PDB file of C-alpha atoms in Angstrom:
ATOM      1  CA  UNK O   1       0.000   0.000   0.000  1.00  0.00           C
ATOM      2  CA  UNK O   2       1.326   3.324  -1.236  1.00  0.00           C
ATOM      3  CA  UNK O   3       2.016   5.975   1.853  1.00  0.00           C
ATOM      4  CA  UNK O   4       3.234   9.645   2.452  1.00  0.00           C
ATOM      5  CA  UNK O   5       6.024  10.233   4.983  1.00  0.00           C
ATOM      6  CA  UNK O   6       5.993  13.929   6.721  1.00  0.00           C
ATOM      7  CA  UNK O   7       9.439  13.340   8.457  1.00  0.00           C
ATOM      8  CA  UNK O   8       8.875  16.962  10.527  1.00  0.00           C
ATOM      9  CA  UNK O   9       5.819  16.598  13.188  1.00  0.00           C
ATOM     10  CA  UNK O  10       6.485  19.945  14.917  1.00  0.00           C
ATOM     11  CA  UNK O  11       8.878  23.116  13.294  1.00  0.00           C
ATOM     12  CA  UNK O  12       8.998  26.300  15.786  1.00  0.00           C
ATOM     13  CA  UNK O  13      10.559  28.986  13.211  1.00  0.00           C
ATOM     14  CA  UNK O  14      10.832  32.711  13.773  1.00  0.00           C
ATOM     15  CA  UNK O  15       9.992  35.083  11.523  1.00  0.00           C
ATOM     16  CA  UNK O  16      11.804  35.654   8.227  1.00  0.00           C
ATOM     17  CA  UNK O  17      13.670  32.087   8.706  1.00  0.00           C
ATOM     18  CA  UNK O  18      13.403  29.617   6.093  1.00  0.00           C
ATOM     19  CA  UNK O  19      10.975  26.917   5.818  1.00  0.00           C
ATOM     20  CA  UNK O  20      11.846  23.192   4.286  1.00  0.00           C
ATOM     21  CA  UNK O  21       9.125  20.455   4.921  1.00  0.00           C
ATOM     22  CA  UNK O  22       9.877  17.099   3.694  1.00  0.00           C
ATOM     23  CA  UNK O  23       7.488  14.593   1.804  1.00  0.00           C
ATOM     24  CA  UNK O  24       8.496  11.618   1.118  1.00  0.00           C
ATOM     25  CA  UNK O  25       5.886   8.922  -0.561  1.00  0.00           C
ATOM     26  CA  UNK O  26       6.206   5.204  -1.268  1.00  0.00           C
ATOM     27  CA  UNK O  27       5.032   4.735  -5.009  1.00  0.00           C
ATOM     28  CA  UNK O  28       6.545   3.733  -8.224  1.00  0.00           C
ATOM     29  CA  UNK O  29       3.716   4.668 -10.846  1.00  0.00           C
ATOM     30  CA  UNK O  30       2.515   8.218 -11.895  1.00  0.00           C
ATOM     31  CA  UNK O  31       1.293  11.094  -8.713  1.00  0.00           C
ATOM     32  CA  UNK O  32      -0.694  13.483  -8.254  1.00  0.00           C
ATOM     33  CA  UNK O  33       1.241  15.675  -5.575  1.00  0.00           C
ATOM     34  CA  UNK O  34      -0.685  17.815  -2.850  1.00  0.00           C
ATOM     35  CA  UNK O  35       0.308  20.225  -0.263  1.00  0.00           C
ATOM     36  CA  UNK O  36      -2.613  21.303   1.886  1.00  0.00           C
ATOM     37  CA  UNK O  37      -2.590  23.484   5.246  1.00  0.00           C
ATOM     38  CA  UNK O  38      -5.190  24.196   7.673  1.00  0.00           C
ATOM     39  CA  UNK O  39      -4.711  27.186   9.534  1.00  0.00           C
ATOM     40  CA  UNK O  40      -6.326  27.664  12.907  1.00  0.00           C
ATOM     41  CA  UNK O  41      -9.618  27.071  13.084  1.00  0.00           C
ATOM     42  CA  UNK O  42     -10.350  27.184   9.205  1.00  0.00           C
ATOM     43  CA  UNK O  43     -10.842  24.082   6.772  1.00  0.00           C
ATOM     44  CA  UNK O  44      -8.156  22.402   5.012  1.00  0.00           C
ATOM     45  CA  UNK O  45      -7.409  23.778   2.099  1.00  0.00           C
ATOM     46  CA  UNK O  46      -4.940  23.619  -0.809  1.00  0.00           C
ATOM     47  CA  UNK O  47      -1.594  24.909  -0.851  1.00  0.00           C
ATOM     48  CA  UNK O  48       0.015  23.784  -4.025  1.00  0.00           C
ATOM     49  CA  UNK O  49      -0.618  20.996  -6.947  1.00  0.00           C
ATOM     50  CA  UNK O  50       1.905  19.139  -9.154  1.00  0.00           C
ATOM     51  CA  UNK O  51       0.388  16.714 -11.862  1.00  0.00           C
ATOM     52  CA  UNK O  52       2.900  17.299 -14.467  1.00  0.00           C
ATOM     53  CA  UNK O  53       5.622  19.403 -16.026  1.00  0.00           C
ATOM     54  CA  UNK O  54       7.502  21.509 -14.140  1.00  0.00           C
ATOM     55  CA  UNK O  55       9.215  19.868 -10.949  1.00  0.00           C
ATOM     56  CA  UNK O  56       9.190  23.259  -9.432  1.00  0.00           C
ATOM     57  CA  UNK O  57       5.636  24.364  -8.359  1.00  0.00           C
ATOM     58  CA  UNK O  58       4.816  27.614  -6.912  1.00  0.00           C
ATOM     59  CA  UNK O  59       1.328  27.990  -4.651  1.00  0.00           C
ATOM     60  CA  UNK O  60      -0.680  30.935  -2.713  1.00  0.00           C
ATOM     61  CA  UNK O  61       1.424  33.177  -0.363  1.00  0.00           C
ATOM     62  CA  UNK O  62       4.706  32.491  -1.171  1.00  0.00           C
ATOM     63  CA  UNK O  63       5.465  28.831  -1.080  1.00  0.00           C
ATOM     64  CA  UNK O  64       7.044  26.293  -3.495  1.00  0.00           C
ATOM     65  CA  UNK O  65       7.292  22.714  -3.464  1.00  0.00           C
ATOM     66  CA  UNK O  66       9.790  20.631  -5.500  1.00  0.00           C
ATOM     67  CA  UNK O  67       9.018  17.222  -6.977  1.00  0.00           C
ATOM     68  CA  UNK O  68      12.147  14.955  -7.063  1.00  0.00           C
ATOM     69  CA  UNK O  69      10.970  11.842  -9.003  1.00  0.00           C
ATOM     70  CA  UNK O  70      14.138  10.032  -8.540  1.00  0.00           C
ATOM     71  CA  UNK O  71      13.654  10.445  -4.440  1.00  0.00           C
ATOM     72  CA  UNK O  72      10.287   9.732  -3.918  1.00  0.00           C
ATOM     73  CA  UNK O  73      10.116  13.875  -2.870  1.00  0.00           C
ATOM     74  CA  UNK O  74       7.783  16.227  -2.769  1.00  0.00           C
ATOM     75  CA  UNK O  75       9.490  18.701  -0.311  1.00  0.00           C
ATOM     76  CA  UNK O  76       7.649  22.468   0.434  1.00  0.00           C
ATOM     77  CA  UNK O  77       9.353  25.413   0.974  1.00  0.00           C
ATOM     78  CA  UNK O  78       9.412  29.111   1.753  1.00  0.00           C
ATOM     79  CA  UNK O  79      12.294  31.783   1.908  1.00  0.00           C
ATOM     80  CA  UNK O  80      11.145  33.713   4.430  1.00  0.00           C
ATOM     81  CA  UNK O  81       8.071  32.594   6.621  1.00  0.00           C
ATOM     82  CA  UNK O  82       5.924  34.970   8.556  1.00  0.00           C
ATOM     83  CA  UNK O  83       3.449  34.457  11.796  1.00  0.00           C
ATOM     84  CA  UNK O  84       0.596  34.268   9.968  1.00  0.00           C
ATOM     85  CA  UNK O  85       1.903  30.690   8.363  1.00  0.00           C
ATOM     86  CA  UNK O  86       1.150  29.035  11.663  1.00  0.00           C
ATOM     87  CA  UNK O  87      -0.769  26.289  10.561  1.00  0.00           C
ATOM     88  CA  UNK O  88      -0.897  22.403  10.085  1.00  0.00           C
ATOM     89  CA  UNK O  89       0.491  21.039   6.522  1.00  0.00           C
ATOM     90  CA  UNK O  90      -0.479  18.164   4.922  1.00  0.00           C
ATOM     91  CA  UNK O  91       1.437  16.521   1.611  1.00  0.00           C
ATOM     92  CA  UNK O  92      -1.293  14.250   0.088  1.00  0.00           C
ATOM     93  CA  UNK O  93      -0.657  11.422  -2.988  1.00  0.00           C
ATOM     94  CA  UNK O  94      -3.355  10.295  -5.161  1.00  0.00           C
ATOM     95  CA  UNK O  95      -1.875   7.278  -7.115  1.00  0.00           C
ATOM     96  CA  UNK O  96      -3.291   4.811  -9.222  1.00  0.00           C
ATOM     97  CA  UNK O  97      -3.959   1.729  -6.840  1.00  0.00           C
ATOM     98  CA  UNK O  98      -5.541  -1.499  -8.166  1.00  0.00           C
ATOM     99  CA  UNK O  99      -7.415   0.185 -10.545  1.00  0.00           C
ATOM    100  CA  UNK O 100      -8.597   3.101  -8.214  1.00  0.00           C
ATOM    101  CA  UNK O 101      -7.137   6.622  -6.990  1.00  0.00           C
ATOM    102  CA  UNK O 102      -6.840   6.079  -3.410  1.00  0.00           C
ATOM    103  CA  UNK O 103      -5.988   9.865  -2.026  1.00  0.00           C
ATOM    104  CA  UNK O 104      -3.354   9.167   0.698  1.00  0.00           C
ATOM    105  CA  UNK O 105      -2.246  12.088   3.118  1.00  0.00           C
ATOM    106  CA  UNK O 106       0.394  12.252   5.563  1.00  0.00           C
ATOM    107  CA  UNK O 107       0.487  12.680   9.116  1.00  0.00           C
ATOM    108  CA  UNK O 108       0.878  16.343   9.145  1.00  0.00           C
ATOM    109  CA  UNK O 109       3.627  19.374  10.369  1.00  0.00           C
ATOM    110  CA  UNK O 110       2.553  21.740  12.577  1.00  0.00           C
ATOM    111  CA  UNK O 111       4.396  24.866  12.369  1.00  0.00           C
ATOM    112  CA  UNK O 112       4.698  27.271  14.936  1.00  0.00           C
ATOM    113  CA  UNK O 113       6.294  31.361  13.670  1.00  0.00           C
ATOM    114  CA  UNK O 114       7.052  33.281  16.361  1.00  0.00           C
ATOM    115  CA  UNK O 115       6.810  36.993  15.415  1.00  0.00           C
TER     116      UNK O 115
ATOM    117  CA  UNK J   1     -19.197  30.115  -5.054  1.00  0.00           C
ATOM    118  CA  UNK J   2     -20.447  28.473  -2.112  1.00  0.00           C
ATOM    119  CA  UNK J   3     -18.110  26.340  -0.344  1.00  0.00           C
ATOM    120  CA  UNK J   4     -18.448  22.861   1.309  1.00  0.00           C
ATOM    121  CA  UNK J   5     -21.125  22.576   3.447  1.00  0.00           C
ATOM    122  CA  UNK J   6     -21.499  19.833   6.564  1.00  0.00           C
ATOM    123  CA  UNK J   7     -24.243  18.737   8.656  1.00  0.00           C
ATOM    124  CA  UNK J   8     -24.381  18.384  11.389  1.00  0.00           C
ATOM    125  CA  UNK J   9     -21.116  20.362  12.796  1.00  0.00           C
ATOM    126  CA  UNK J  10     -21.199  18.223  16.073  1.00  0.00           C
ATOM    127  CA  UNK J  11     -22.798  15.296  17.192  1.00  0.00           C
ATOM    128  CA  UNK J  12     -22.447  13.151  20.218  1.00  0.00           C
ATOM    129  CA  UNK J  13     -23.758   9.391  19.810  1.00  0.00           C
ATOM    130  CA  UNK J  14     -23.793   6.272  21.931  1.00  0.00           C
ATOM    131  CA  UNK J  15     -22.193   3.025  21.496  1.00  0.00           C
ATOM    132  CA  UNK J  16     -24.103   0.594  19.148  1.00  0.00           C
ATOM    133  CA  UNK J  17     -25.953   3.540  17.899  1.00  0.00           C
ATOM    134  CA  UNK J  18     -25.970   4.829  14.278  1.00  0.00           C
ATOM    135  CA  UNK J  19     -25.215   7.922  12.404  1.00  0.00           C
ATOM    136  CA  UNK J  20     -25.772   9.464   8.941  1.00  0.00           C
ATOM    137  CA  UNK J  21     -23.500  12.925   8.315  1.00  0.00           C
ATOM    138  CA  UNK J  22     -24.399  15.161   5.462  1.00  0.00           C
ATOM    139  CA  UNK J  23     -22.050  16.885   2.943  1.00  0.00           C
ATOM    140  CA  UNK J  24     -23.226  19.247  -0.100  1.00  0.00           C
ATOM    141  CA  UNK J  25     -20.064  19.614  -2.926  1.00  0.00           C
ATOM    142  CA  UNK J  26     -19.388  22.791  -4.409  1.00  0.00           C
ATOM    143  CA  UNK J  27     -21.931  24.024  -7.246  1.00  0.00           C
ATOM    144  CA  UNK J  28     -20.961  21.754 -10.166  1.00  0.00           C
ATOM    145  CA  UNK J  29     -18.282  19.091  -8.707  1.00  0.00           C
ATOM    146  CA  UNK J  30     -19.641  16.033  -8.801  1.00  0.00           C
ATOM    147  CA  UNK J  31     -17.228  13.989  -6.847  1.00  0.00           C
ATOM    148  CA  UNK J  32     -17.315  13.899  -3.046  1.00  0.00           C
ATOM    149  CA  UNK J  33     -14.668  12.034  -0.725  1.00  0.00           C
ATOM    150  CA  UNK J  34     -15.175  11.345   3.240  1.00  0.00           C
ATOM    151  CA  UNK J  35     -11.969  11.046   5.172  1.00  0.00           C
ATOM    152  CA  UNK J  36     -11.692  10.372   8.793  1.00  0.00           C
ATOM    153  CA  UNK J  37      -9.401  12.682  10.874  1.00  0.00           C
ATOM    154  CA  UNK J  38      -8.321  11.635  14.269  1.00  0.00           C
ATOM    155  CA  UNK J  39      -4.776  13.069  16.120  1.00  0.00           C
ATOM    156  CA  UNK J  40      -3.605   8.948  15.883  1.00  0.00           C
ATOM    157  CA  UNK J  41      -3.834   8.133  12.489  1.00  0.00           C
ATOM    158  CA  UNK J  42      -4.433  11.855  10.802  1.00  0.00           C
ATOM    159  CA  UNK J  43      -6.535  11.890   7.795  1.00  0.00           C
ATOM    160  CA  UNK J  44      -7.698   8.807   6.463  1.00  0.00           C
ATOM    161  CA  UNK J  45      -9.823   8.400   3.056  1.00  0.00           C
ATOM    162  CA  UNK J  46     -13.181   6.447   3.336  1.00  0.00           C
ATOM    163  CA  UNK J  47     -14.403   6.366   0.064  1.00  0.00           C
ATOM    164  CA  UNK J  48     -15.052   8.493  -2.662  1.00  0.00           C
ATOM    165  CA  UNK J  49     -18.325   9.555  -5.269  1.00  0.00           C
ATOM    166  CA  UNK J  50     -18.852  10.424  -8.325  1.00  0.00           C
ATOM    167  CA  UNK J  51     -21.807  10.609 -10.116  1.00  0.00           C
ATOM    168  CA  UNK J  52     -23.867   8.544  -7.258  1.00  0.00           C
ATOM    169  CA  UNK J  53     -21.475   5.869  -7.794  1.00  0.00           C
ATOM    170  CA  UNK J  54     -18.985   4.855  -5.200  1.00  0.00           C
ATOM    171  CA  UNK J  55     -15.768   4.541  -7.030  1.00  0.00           C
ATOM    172  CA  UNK J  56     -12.511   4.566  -4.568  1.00  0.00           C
ATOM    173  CA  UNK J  57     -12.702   3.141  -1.312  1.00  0.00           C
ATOM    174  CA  UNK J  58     -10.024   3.113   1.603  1.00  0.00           C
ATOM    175  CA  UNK J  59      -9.367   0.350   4.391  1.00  0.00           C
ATOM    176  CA  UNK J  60     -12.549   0.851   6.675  1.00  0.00           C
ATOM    177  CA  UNK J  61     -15.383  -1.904   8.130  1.00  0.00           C
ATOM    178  CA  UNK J  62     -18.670  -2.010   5.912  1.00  0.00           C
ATOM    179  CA  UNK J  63     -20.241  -0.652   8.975  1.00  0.00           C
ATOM    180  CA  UNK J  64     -18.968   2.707   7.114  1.00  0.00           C
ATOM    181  CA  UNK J  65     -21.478   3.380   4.386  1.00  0.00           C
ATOM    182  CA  UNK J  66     -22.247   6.311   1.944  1.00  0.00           C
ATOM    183  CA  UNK J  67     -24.309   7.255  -1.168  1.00  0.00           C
ATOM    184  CA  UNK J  68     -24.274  10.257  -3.057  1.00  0.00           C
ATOM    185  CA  UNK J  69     -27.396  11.551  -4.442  1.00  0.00           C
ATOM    186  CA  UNK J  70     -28.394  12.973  -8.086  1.00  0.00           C
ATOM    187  CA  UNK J  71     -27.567  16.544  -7.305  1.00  0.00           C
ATOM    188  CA  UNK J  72     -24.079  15.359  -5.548  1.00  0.00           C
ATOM    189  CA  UNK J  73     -24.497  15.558  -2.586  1.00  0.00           C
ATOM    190  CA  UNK J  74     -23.466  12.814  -0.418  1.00  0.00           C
ATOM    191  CA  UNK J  75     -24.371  11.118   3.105  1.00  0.00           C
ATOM    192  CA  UNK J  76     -22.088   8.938   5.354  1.00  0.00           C
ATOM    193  CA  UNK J  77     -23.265   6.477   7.484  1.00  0.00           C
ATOM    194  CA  UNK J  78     -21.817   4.478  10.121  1.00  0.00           C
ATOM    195  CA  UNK J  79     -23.716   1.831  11.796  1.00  0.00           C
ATOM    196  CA  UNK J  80     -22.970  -0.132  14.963  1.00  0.00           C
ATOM    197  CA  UNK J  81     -20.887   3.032  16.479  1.00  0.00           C
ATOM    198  CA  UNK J  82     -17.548   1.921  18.649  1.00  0.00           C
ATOM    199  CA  UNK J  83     -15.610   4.386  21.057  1.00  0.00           C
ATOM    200  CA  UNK J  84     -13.065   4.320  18.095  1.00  0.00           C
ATOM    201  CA  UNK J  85     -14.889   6.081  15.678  1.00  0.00           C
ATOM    202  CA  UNK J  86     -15.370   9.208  17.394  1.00  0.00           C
ATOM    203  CA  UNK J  87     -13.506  11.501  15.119  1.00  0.00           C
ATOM    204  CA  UNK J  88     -13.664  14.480  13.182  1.00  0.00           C
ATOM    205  CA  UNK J  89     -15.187  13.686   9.761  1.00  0.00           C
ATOM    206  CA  UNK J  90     -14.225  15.503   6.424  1.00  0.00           C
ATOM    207  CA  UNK J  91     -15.934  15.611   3.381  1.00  0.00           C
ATOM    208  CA  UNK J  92     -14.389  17.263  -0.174  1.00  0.00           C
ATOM    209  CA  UNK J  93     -15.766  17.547  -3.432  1.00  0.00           C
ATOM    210  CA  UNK J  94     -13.729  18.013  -6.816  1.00  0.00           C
ATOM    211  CA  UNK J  95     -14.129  18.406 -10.061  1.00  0.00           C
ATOM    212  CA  UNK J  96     -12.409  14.930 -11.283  1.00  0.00           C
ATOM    213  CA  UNK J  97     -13.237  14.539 -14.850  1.00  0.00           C
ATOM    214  CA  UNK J  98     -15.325  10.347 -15.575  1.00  0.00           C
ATOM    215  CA  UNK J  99     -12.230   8.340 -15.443  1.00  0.00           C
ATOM    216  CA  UNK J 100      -9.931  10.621 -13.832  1.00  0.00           C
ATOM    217  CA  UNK J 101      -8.142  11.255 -10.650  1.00  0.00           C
ATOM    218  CA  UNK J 102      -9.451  13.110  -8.048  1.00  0.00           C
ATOM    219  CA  UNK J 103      -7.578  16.192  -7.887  1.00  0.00           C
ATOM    220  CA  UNK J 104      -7.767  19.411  -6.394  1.00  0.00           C
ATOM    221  CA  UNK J 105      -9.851  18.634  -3.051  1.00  0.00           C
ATOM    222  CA  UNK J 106     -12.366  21.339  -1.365  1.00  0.00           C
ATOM    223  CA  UNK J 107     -13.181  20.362   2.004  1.00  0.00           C
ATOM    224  CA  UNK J 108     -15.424  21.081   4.087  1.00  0.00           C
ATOM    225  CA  UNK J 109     -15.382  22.079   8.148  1.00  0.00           C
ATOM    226  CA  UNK J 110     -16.069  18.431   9.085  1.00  0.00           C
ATOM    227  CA  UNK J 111     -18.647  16.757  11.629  1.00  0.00           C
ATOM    228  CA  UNK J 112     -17.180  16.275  14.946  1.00  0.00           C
ATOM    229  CA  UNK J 113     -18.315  12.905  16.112  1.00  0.00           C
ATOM    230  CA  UNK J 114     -18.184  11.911  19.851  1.00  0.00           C
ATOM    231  CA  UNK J 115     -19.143   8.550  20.581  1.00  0.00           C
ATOM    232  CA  UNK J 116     -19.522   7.599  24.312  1.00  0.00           C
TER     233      UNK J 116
END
């Protein structure tokens, strides 16, 4: 069964750091790549796609995620993060499984800016 | 555009009991998914809709049902409640294209179900 590694559980950043969150996912075939974030008290909602193309995706508010085919990667990351990015993320797969799309997520980061 | 919608927000239920959550898609998506949130395993996909046919399913009992209905919206139910399925439920629609993926997901606030 395919899954989605989010090797960071908890980041505490300050303001203006840098952000890297890793993704790692355990399938062979073609992805669908998701980052998601919920931010306190809101719904989940997306962050970034990649389906195909460019390995280098750009999303809302500044962040970027990189697709690394060759490592199973689909890493986010931000330059220069800022309180208001407190949130939960969530990298999601949706791989062909048997036949079907099963839409795996993984455990989620929560991220913690200090101003 | 409206977004997800879920009913009920909260709902507290006993053991053996059964329950039947609501969720109405976005104005023209047509496929819904139900994922089960808890702070042990995170978010966990139950099944998925499209066009009032189930047509992905995850690793959950049959006591966890669902239909989706002609305008797309969809119900969950889940009969024979344990302690363990108290959880907060989440529903997303997309617009997946017949034959597709599901892609970009919407979701919703979720049901928060407490089972006692």
């Amino acid at each position: 069964a395919q899954s989605v590694s989010q090797h960071n559980h908890h980041v505490i950043l300050s303001e203006a750091a840098s952000l890297e969150l890793g993704c790692n996912y355990s399938y062979g075939g073609t992805v669908n790549l998701f980052w998601y974030v919920q931010y306190p008290g809101q719904h989940l909602q997306l962050l970034l796609k990649y389906f195909s193309g460019d390995p280098l995706v750009k999303g809302i508010k500044g962040f970027e995620a990189e697709f690394i085919k060759s490592k199973f990667s689909f890493n986010l990351r931000k330059p220069s993060v800022q309180w208001s990015d407190t949130a939960e993320y969530f990298c999601a797969v949706n791989a062909l499984t048997g036949g079907s799309y099963i839409p795996t997520f993984g455990r989620g980061t929560s991220l913690i800016v200090h101003p | 555009k409206a977004g997800v919608t879920q009913t009920p927000r909260y709902l507290i239920k006993t053991r053996g009991q059964q329950v039947t959550l609501s969720c109405s898609p976005i104005s023209g998506h047509r496929s819904v998914s139900w994922y089960q949130q808890t702070p042990g395993q995170g978010l966990q996909f139950l099944f998925e809709y499209f066009s009032e046919t189930q047509r992905n399913k995850g690793n959950f009992p049959g006591r966890f049902s669902g239909r989706q209905f002609s305008n797309s919206r969809s119900e969950m139910n889940v009969s024979t409640l344990e302690l363990g399925d108290s959880a907060l439920y989440l529903c997303a629609s997309s617009l997946r294209l017949a034959g597709g993926p599901v892609g970009e997901q919407y979701f919703g606030p979720g049901t928060r179900l407490t089972v006692t």
